[in-house]
PDB file of C-alpha atoms in Angstrom:
ATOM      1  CA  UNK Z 126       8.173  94.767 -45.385  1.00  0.00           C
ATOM      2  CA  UNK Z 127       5.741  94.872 -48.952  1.00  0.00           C
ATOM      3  CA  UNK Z 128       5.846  91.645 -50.340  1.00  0.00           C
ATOM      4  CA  UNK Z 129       5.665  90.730 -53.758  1.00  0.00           C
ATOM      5  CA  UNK Z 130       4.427  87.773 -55.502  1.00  0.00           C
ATOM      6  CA  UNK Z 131       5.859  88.158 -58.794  1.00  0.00           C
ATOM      7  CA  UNK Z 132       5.715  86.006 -62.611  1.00  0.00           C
ATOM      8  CA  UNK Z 133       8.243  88.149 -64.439  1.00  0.00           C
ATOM      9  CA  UNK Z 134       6.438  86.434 -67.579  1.00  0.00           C
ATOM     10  CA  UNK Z 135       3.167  88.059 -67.001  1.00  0.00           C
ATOM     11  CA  UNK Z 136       3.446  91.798 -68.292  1.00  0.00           C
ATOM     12  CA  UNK Z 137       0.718  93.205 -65.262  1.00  0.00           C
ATOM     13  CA  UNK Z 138       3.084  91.603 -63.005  1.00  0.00           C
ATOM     14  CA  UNK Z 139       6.312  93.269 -64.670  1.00  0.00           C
ATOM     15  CA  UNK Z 140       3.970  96.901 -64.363  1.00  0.00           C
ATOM     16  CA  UNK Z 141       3.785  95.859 -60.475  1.00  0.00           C
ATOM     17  CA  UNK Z 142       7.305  95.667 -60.005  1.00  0.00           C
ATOM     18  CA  UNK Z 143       8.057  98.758 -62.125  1.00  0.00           C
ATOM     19  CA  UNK Z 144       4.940 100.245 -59.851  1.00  0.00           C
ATOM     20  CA  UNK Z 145       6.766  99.178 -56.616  1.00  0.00           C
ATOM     21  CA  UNK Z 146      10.407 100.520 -57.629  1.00  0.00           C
ATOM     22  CA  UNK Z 147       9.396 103.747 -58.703  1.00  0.00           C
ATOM     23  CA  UNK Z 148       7.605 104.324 -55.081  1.00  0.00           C
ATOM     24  CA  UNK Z 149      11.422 103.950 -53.126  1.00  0.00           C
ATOM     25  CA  UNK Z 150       9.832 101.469 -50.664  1.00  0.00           C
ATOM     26  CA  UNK Z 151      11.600  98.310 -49.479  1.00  0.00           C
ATOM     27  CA  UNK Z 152       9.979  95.756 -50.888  1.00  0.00           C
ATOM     28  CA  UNK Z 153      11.123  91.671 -51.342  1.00  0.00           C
ATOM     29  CA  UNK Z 154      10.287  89.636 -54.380  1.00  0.00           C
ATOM     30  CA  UNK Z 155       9.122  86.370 -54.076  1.00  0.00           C
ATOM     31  CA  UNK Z 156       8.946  84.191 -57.792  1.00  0.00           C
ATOM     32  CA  UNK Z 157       6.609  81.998 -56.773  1.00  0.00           C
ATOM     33  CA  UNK Z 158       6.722  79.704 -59.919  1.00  0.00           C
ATOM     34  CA  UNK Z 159      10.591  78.985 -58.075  1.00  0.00           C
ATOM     35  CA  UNK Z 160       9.266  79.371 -54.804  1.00  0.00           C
ATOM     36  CA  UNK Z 161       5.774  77.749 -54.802  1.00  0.00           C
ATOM     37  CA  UNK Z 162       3.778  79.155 -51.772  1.00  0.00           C
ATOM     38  CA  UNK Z 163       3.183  76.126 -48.665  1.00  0.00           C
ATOM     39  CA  UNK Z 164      -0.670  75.614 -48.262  1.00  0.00           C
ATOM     40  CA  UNK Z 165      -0.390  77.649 -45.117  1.00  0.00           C
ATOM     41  CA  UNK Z 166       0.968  80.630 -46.520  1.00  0.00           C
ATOM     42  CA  UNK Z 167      -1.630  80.516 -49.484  1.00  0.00           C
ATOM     43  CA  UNK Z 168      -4.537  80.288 -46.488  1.00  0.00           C
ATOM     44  CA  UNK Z 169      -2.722  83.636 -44.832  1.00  0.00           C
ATOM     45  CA  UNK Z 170      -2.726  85.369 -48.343  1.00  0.00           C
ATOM     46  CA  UNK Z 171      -6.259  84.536 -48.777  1.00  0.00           C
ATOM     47  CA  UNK Z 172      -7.020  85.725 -45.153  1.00  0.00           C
ATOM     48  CA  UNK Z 173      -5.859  88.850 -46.257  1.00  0.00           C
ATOM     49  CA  UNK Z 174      -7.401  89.098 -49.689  1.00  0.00           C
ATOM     50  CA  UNK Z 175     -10.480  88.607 -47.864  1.00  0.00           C
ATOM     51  CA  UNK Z 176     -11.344  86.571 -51.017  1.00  0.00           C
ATOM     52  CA  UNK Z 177     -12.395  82.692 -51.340  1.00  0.00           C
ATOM     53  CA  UNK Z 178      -9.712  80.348 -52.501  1.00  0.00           C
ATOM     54  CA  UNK Z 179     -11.366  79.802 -56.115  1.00  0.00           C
ATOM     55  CA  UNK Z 180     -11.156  84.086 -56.433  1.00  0.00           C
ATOM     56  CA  UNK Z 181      -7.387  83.299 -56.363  1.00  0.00           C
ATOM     57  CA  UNK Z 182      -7.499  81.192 -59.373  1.00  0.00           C
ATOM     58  CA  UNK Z 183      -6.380  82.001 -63.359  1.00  0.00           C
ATOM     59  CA  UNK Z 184      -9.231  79.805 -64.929  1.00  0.00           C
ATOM     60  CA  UNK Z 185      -8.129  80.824 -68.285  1.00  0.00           C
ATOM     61  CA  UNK Z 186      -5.080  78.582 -67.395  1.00  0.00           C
ATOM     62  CA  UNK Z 187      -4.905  75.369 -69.545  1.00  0.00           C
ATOM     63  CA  UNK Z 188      -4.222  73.173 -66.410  1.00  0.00           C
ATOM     64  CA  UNK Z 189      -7.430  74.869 -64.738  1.00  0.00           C
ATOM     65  CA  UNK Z 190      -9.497  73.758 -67.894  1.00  0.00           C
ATOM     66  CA  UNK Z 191      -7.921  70.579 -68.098  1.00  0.00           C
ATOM     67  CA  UNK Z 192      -8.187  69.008 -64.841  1.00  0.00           C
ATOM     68  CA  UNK Z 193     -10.579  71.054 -62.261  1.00  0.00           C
ATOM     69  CA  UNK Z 194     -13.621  73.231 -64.606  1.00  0.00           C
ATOM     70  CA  UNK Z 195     -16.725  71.930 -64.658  1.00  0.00           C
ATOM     71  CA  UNK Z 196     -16.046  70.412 -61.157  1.00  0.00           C
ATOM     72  CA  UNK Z 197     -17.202  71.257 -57.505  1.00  0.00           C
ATOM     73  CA  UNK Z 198     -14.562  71.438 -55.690  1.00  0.00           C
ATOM     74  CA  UNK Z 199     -14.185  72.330 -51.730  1.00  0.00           C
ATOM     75  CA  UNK Z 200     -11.886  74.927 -50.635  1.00  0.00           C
ATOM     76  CA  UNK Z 201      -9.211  72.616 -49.468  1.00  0.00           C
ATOM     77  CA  UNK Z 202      -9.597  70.841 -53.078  1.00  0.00           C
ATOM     78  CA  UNK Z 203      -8.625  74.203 -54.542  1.00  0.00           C
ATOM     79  CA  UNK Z 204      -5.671  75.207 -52.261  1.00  0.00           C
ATOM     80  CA  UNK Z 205      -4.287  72.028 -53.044  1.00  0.00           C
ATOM     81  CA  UNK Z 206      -4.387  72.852 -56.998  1.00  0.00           C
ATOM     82  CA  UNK Z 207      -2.641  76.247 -56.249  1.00  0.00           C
ATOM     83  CA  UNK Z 208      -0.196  74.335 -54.606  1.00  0.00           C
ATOM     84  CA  UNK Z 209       0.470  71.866 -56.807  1.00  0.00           C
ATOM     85  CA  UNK Z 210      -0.019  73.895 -59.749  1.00  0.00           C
ATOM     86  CA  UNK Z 211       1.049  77.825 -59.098  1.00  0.00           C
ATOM     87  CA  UNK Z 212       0.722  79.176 -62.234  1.00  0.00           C
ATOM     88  CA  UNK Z 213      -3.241  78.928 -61.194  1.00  0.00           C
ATOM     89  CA  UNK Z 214      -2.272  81.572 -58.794  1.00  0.00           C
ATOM     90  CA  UNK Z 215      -3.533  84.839 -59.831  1.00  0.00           C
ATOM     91  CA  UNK Z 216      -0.921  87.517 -60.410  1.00  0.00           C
ATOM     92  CA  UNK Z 217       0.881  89.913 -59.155  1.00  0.00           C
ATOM     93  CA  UNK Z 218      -0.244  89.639 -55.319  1.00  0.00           C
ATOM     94  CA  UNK Z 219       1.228  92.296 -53.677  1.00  0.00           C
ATOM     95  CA  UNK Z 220       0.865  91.926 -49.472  1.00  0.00           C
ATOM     96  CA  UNK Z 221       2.287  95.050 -46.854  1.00  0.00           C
ATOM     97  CA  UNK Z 222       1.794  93.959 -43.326  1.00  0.00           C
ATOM     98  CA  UNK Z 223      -2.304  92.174 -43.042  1.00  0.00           C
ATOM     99  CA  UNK Z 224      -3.483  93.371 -46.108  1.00  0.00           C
ATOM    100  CA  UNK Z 225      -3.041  92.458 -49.873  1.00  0.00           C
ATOM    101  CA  UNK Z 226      -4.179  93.124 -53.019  1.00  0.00           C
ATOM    102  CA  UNK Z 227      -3.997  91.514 -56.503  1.00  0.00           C
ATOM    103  CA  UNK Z 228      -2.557  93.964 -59.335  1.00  0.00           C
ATOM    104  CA  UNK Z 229      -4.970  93.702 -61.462  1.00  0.00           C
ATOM    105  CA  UNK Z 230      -5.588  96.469 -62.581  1.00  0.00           C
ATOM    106  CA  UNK Z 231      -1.634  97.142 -61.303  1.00  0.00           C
ATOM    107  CA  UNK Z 232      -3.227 100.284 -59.289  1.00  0.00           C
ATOM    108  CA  UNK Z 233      -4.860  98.065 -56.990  1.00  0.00           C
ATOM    109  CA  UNK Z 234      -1.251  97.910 -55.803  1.00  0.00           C
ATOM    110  CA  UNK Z 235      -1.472 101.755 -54.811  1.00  0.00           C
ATOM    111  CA  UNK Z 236      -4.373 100.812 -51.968  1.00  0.00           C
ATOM    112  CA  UNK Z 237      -1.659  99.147 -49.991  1.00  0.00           C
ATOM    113  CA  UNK Z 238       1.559 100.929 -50.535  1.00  0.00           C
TER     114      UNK Z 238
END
């Protein structure tokens, strides 16, 4: 099943889901400012991103530019900041089986589905 890592406050996230229900596909939603992702489940999302952890990361966020820019910090360092702090976690992430994407632009989400 498509899985959906969704901020109904960000509006590229809202276009995601709207993306998503128009296609008919079962999909689940996962608010993962409610449900923070475990470190583990971050590492499996990243797997499939094929990305780096810091590629994951809003540094526009104030808590970004508060408390980690300007330092070097190892990949651990950073997956412990998403998981202490998810809004860092860059939005929507949409996974279907061993892939994923990040919906930005939202037709990244069309690769997958």
């Amino acid at each position: 099943m498509i899985k959906f890592y969704h901020n109904p406050r960000c509006s590229k996230s809202r276009q995601g889901l709207d993306l998503l229900e128009n296609t008919g596909k079962d999909f689940e939603v996962i608010k993962y400012l409610e449900e923070s992702p475990s470190k583990e489940e971050l590492q499996k999302i990243i797997g499939y991103l094929g990305i780096a952890p810091e590629a994951l990361v809003r540094k526009n966020e104030a808590i970004w530019k508060e408390k980690f820019r300007g330092k070097s910090l190892s990949d651990e360092e950073i997956l412990n900041a998403l998981v202490q702090y998810p809004k860092l976690i860059e939005r929507p992430i949409v996974i279907n089986g061993n892939k994923a994407v990040i919906g930005r632009p939202v037709e990244n989400i069309n690769k997958i589905i």
